[in-house]
mmCIF file of C-alpha atoms in Angstrom:
data_model
loop_
_atom_site.group_PDB
_atom_site.id
_atom_site.type_symbol
_atom_site.label_atom_id
_atom_site.label_comp_id
_atom_site.label_asym_id
_atom_site.label_seq_id
_atom_site.Cartn_x
_atom_site.Cartn_y
_atom_site.Cartn_z
ATOM 1 C CA SER W 8 163.266 49.341 86.594
ATOM 2 C CA SER W 9 166.471 48.131 88.268
ATOM 3 C CA TYR W 10 167.865 45.172 90.213
ATOM 4 C CA GLY W 11 167.392 47.069 93.461
ATOM 5 C CA GLU W 12 163.982 48.575 92.901
ATOM 6 C CA GLY W 13 162.261 45.925 90.774
ATOM 7 C CA LEU W 14 160.240 46.138 87.598
ATOM 8 C CA PHE W 15 157.235 48.428 87.350
ATOM 9 C CA ILE W 16 154.776 48.021 84.481
ATOM 10 C CA LEU W 17 152.401 50.929 84.070
ATOM 11 C CA LYS W 18 149.122 50.528 82.221
ATOM 12 C CA PRO W 19 148.100 53.868 80.702
ATOM 13 C CA ARG W 20 144.512 55.062 80.955
ATOM 14 C CA LEU W 21 142.664 57.032 78.345
ATOM 15 C CA SER W 22 141.580 60.409 79.699
ATOM 16 C CA LEU W 23 138.588 62.171 78.165
ATOM 17 C CA ASN W 24 137.683 65.807 78.715
ATOM 18 C CA LEU W 25 133.999 65.591 77.786
ATOM 19 C CA LYS W 26 131.200 68.137 77.745
ATOM 20 C CA ALA W 27 127.441 67.693 77.231
ATOM 21 C CA VAL W 28 124.194 69.420 78.184
ATOM 22 C CA LEU W 29 120.830 67.952 79.170
ATOM 23 C CA GLU W 30 117.851 69.839 77.763
ATOM 24 C CA GLY W 31 115.602 69.210 80.768
ATOM 25 C CA PRO W 32 117.514 71.254 83.377
ATOM 26 C CA PHE W 33 119.222 73.626 80.921
ATOM 27 C CA ASP W 34 118.725 77.366 81.474
ATOM 28 C CA ALA W 35 119.475 79.195 78.232
ATOM 29 C CA GLY W 36 119.517 82.477 80.140
ATOM 30 C CA ASN W 37 122.750 81.736 81.978
ATOM 31 C CA GLY W 38 124.077 78.824 79.923
ATOM 32 C CA LEU W 39 124.059 76.474 82.912
ATOM 33 C CA MET W 40 121.962 73.524 83.965
ATOM 34 C CA ARG W 41 119.964 73.643 87.179
ATOM 35 C CA ASP W 42 121.191 71.393 89.990
ATOM 36 C CA SER W 43 117.817 70.986 91.721
ATOM 37 C CA LEU W 44 118.344 67.271 92.402
ATOM 38 C CA ARG W 45 121.555 68.018 94.274
ATOM 39 C CA VAL W 46 120.096 70.986 96.180
ATOM 40 C CA LYS W 47 117.164 68.838 97.340
ATOM 41 C CA GLY W 48 119.465 65.998 98.415
ATOM 42 C CA LEU W 49 118.031 63.560 95.868
ATOM 43 C CA LEU W 50 121.164 62.569 93.939
ATOM 44 C CA PRO W 51 122.299 59.026 94.767
ATOM 45 C CA ILE W 52 125.846 58.395 95.951
ATOM 46 C CA ALA W 53 126.076 55.303 93.710
ATOM 47 C CA GLU W 54 125.484 55.310 89.947
ATOM 48 C CA PRO W 55 121.869 54.390 89.082
ATOM 49 C CA TYR W 56 122.306 52.802 85.661
ATOM 50 C CA ALA W 57 123.076 49.204 86.624
ATOM 51 C CA ALA W 58 119.883 49.123 88.701
ATOM 52 C CA LEU W 59 117.944 50.507 85.715
ATOM 53 C CA GLY W 60 119.088 47.558 83.592
ATOM 54 C CA TYR W 61 121.988 49.144 81.721
ATOM 55 C CA ALA W 62 124.660 46.494 81.057
ATOM 56 C CA HIS W 63 128.051 48.095 81.647
ATOM 57 C CA THR W 64 131.067 46.707 79.843
ATOM 58 C CA GLY W 65 134.843 47.016 79.922
ATOM 59 C CA GLY W 66 135.099 47.405 83.690
ATOM 60 C CA GLY W 67 132.352 49.985 84.157
ATOM 61 C CA GLY W 68 129.507 49.886 86.645
ATOM 62 C CA GLY W 69 129.226 50.308 90.391
ATOM 63 C CA GLU W 70 130.850 53.752 90.466
ATOM 64 C CA ALA W 71 130.174 55.835 93.568
ATOM 65 C CA THR W 72 130.923 59.373 94.636
ATOM 66 C CA SER W 73 130.894 61.083 98.046
ATOM 67 C CA SER W 74 128.746 63.547 99.951
ATOM 68 C CA ALA W 75 131.618 66.040 99.747
ATOM 69 C CA VAL W 76 131.470 65.996 95.936
ATOM 70 C CA LEU W 77 127.706 66.497 96.019
ATOM 71 C CA ALA W 78 128.132 69.428 98.414
ATOM 72 C CA VAL W 79 129.972 71.520 95.805
ATOM 73 C CA SER W 80 127.881 74.441 94.529
ATOM 74 C CA GLY W 81 128.249 76.903 91.651
ATOM 75 C CA ALA W 82 129.109 76.086 88.041
ATOM 76 C CA ASN W 83 130.856 72.859 89.081
ATOM 77 C CA ALA W 84 127.892 71.556 91.070
ATOM 78 C CA ILE W 85 126.711 68.092 90.049
ATOM 79 C CA VAL W 86 123.499 67.884 88.009
ATOM 80 C CA ASP W 87 123.181 64.098 87.662
ATOM 81 C CA TRP W 88 124.853 60.848 86.720
ATOM 82 C CA LEU W 89 125.275 59.802 83.092
ATOM 83 C CA VAL W 90 127.097 57.108 81.113
ATOM 84 C CA VAL W 91 130.051 57.530 78.753
ATOM 85 C CA GLU W 92 130.790 54.832 76.193
ATOM 86 C CA LEU W 93 133.702 53.984 73.920
ATOM 87 C CA ARG W 94 132.423 52.274 70.779
ATOM 88 C CA ASP W 95 134.293 50.417 68.074
ATOM 89 C CA ALA W 96 135.618 52.596 65.242
ATOM 90 C CA ALA W 97 134.496 50.217 62.488
ATOM 91 C CA ASN W 98 131.314 48.949 64.140
ATOM 92 C CA PRO W 99 129.828 51.699 66.347
ATOM 93 C CA ALA W 100 127.084 49.350 67.534
ATOM 94 C CA LEU W 101 129.789 47.480 69.465
ATOM 95 C CA ARG W 102 130.442 48.941 72.915
ATOM 96 C CA ILE W 103 134.067 48.487 73.986
ATOM 97 C CA ALA W 104 133.856 50.075 77.443
ATOM 98 C CA SER W 105 131.515 52.193 79.528
ATOM 99 C CA ARG W 106 131.749 54.312 82.673
ATOM 100 C CA SER W 107 129.208 56.064 84.871
ATOM 101 C CA ALA W 108 130.309 59.658 85.382
ATOM 102 C CA LEU W 109 129.080 62.925 86.875
ATOM 103 C CA LEU W 110 127.710 65.907 84.951
ATOM 104 C CA GLN W 111 128.407 69.428 86.209
ATOM 105 C CA ARG W 112 126.167 72.465 85.677
ATOM 106 C CA ASP W 113 128.532 73.917 83.063
ATOM 107 C CA GLY W 114 128.412 70.682 81.060
ATOM 108 C CA ASP W 115 131.736 69.179 82.116
ATOM 109 C CA ILE W 116 131.602 65.394 82.524
ATOM 110 C CA VAL W 117 133.911 64.321 85.340
ATOM 111 C CA GLY W 118 134.941 61.282 87.329
ATOM 112 C CA THR W 119 133.496 60.296 90.675
ATOM 113 C CA ASP W 120 135.865 62.637 92.531
ATOM 114 C CA GLY W 121 134.042 65.545 90.913
ATOM 115 C CA MET W 122 137.058 66.965 89.096
ATOM 116 C CA SER W 123 139.109 64.348 87.213
ATOM 117 C CA PRO W 124 138.532 63.485 83.551
ATOM 118 C CA VAL W 125 136.692 60.271 82.712
ATOM 119 C CA GLN W 126 139.223 57.464 82.317
ATOM 120 C CA PHE W 127 139.204 54.063 80.607
ATOM 121 C CA SER W 128 141.660 51.187 80.893
ATOM 122 C CA VAL W 129 141.718 50.357 77.191
ATOM 123 C CA LYS W 130 144.368 50.859 74.551
ATOM 124 C CA PRO W 131 144.686 54.254 72.866
ATOM 125 C CA GLY W 132 143.130 54.519 69.450
ATOM 126 C CA GLN W 133 140.116 55.623 67.445
ATOM 127 C CA TYR W 134 136.695 55.267 69.073
ATOM 128 C CA HIS W 135 133.188 56.589 68.689
ATOM 129 C CA LEU W 136 132.205 58.433 71.886
ATOM 130 C CA ALA W 137 128.631 58.156 73.149
ATOM 131 C CA VAL W 138 126.850 59.729 76.116
ATOM 132 C CA HIS W 139 123.635 58.452 77.726
ATOM 133 C CA HIS W 140 121.241 59.802 80.336
ATOM 134 C CA ARG W 141 118.381 57.993 82.027
ATOM 135 C CA ASN W 142 115.580 60.181 80.574
ATOM 136 C CA HIS W 143 117.277 61.979 77.675
ATOM 137 C CA LEU W 144 118.159 60.527 74.286
ATOM 138 C CA GLY W 145 121.795 59.521 73.966
ATOM 139 C CA ALA W 146 124.151 60.900 71.314
ATOM 140 C CA MET W 147 127.330 59.664 69.644
ATOM 141 C CA THR W 148 130.099 61.166 67.543
ATOM 142 C CA ALA W 149 129.458 60.709 63.823
ATOM 143 C CA SER W 150 133.044 59.613 63.218
ATOM 144 C CA PRO W 151 135.659 57.904 65.363
ATOM 145 C CA VAL W 152 137.857 60.302 67.333
ATOM 146 C CA GLU W 153 141.386 59.867 68.624
ATOM 147 C CA CYS W 154 141.498 58.860 72.300
ATOM 148 C CA SER W 155 144.823 58.689 74.112
ATOM 149 C CA VAL W 156 146.597 59.147 77.429
ATOM 150 C CA ALA W 157 147.020 62.823 76.556
ATOM 151 C CA LEU W 158 143.956 64.787 77.622
ATOM 152 C CA ARG W 159 141.774 65.812 74.672
ATOM 153 C CA ALA W 160 138.552 67.831 74.629
ATOM 154 C CA TYR W 161 135.314 66.472 73.153
ATOM 155 C CA ASP W 162 132.451 68.960 73.301
ATOM 156 C CA PHE W 163 128.947 67.815 72.330
ATOM 157 C CA THR W 164 127.463 71.247 73.109
ATOM 158 C CA GLY W 165 129.035 73.569 70.539
ATOM 159 C CA GLY W 166 128.448 71.801 67.246
ATOM 160 C CA ALA W 167 132.164 71.355 66.514
ATOM 161 C CA ILE W 168 131.770 67.591 66.860
ATOM 162 C CA ALA W 169 129.293 66.152 64.382
ATOM 163 C CA THR W 170 126.853 63.669 65.905
ATOM 164 C CA PHE W 171 125.721 60.391 64.422
ATOM 165 C CA GLY W 172 122.452 60.324 62.471
ATOM 166 C CA THR W 173 119.992 63.159 61.951
ATOM 167 C CA GLU W 174 119.523 65.783 64.678
ATOM 168 C CA GLY W 175 121.421 63.759 67.242
ATOM 169 C CA THR W 176 121.176 66.722 69.615
ATOM 170 C CA LYS W 177 118.773 69.671 69.973
ATOM 171 C CA ASP W 178 119.785 73.244 69.178
ATOM 172 C CA ILE W 179 118.819 75.594 72.032
ATOM 173 C CA GLY W 180 119.962 79.077 71.079
ATOM 174 C CA GLY W 181 123.270 77.797 69.740
ATOM 175 C CA THR W 182 123.867 75.199 72.456
ATOM 176 C CA ARG W 183 123.457 71.573 71.472
ATOM 177 C CA ALA W 184 121.662 69.513 74.134
ATOM 178 C CA LEU W 185 120.516 65.926 74.558
ATOM 179 C CA TRP W 186 116.801 65.624 73.788
ATOM 180 C CA ALA W 187 114.608 65.405 76.907
ATOM 181 C CA GLY W 188 111.601 63.131 77.414
ATOM 182 C CA ASP W 189 112.672 59.480 77.446
ATOM 183 C CA ALA W 190 110.724 58.605 80.606
ATOM 184 C CA SER W 191 110.613 54.924 79.637
ATOM 185 C CA SER W 192 114.394 54.792 78.995
ATOM 186 C CA ASN W 193 113.956 52.900 75.734
ATOM 187 C CA GLY W 194 115.700 55.336 73.395
ATOM 188 C CA LEU W 195 112.448 56.578 71.832
ATOM 189 C CA LEU W 196 110.359 59.678 72.529
ATOM 190 C CA GLN W 197 106.717 58.684 72.179
ATOM 191 C CA TYR W 198 103.606 60.587 73.318
ATOM 192 C CA VAL W 199 100.856 58.043 72.588
ATOM 193 C CA GLY W 200 100.636 54.312 71.933
ATOM 194 C CA GLU W 201 102.158 51.307 73.599
ATOM 195 C CA GLY W 202 105.326 52.057 75.543
ATOM 196 C CA ASN W 203 104.827 55.825 75.398
ATOM 197 C CA ASP W 204 106.618 58.254 77.729
ATOM 198 C CA ARG W 205 103.519 60.172 78.849
ATOM 199 C CA ASP W 206 101.710 57.384 80.725
ATOM 200 C CA PRO W 207 104.606 56.678 83.132
ATOM 201 C CA ILE W 208 104.427 60.320 84.261
ATOM 202 C CA LEU W 209 100.705 60.009 85.028
ATOM 203 C CA SER W 210 101.305 56.693 86.804
ATOM 204 C CA ALA W 211 104.101 58.214 88.890
ATOM 205 C CA ILE W 212 101.767 60.847 90.358
ATOM 206 C CA GLY W 213 99.036 58.317 91.167
ATOM 207 C CA GLY W 214 97.196 57.867 87.880
ATOM 208 C CA SER W 215 93.863 59.446 88.779
ATOM 209 C CA THR W 216 94.414 63.072 89.798
ATOM 210 C CA PRO W 217 96.507 64.846 87.149
ATOM 211 C CA THR W 218 97.222 67.792 89.472
ATOM 212 C CA ASN W 219 99.142 65.597 91.912
ATOM 213 C CA THR W 220 102.917 65.816 92.163
ATOM 214 C CA VAL W 221 105.517 63.452 93.567
ATOM 215 C CA SER W 222 109.052 64.226 94.697
ATOM 216 C CA GLY W 223 112.145 62.096 94.383
ATOM 217 C CA TYR W 224 114.846 60.834 92.030
ATOM 218 C CA GLN W 225 112.491 59.656 89.304
ATOM 219 C CA PRO W 226 113.017 58.749 85.621
ATOM 220 C CA THR W 227 109.723 60.546 84.962
ATOM 221 C CA ASP W 228 111.192 63.834 86.250
ATOM 222 C CA ILE W 229 112.056 65.059 82.751
ATOM 223 C CA ASN W 230 113.254 68.546 83.729
ATOM 224 C CA LEU W 231 115.206 67.216 86.752
ATOM 225 C CA ASP W 232 113.641 69.658 89.212
ATOM 226 C CA GLY W 233 113.047 66.951 91.810
ATOM 227 C CA ALA W 234 109.265 66.731 91.277
ATOM 228 C CA VAL W 235 107.103 64.869 88.775
ATOM 229 C CA ARG W 236 104.218 66.931 87.339
ATOM 230 C CA TYR W 237 101.670 65.944 84.709
ATOM 231 C CA ILE W 238 100.063 69.354 84.159
ATOM 232 C CA GLY W 239 100.770 72.964 85.089
ATOM 233 C CA GLN W 240 103.883 75.086 84.905
ATOM 234 C CA GLY W 241 107.102 73.117 84.668
ATOM 235 C CA ASN W 242 105.305 69.841 83.967
ATOM 236 C CA ASP W 243 107.181 66.835 82.604
ATOM 237 C CA ARG W 244 104.668 65.883 79.911
ATOM 238 C CA ASP W 245 104.889 68.878 77.559
ATOM 239 C CA PRO W 246 108.601 68.451 76.654
ATOM 240 C CA ILE W 247 107.775 65.055 75.139
ATOM 241 C CA LEU W 248 105.118 66.498 72.838
ATOM 242 C CA VAL W 249 107.346 69.428 71.881
ATOM 243 C CA ASN W 250 110.294 67.183 71.021
ATOM 244 C CA ILE W 251 108.327 64.853 68.754
ATOM 245 C CA GLY W 252 107.177 67.872 66.754
ATOM 246 C CA GLY W 253 104.313 69.381 68.763
ATOM 247 C CA ASN W 254 101.548 68.933 66.181
ATOM 248 C CA LEU W 255 101.197 65.214 65.564
ATOM 249 C CA PRO W 256 100.895 63.190 68.812
ATOM 250 C CA THR W 257 101.623 59.940 66.991
ATOM 251 C CA ALA W 258 105.042 61.151 65.843
ATOM 252 C CA THR W 259 108.178 59.780 67.516
ATOM 253 C CA ARG W 260 111.825 60.705 67.893
ATOM 254 C CA ALA W 261 114.497 58.019 68.221
ATOM 255 C CA ALA W 262 117.961 58.272 69.732
ATOM 256 C CA GLN W 263 120.514 58.539 66.938
ATOM 257 C CA LEU W 264 122.566 55.532 67.978
ATOM 258 C CA PRO W 265 123.278 52.357 66.019
#
């Protein structure tokens, strides 16, 4: 600042270099997620979570990207939107701020420009970090981590960061992934009973002919291939049964979040 140039007050932003993997589109053979939604032109320009009923906080919500970002191919191609949360260090049930962000095939979580780290306009300090997806179970760091203006890496995929609860992520050949199958977006994988995740898949394809398929950007598209299938190869029903244990249809699996 000076008499001639005035006073400039800069508000620092926390920058997070985050990484996560979604089980549904993950290909263990090459270590990348499939970007079928992008290839088929189904990814929305604007974040979908506010419309799905997610209540953003701390300035988040309404984020939008561009067609140029969605045109990028290769390892940095966009797989889908997800939500990043900062939660209180002492009370992790308390969300301090949230942002909708973009997930690349290699697991990098980036801003809406397709390359920048996810940023928050809150004070530096200790926070629990949580990630959410519309049909995968969310996960959160077991302990608070230091978040600051300096860029730090937080990788949910390698096991170096412990996750909250029991089996907060799924081990796929050494890669930790968010559990697939939450078609009802209620934080619980359920195969039978009221509010289960199987019935919405059948309803999405018409409800009467299980061999039908439907295309689009659907919460019932568990493997994110751009089509909803109830039976047959690549169907969206089987991952739910597998992830609740595979043997007991009445079993459930809950997101490990407070």
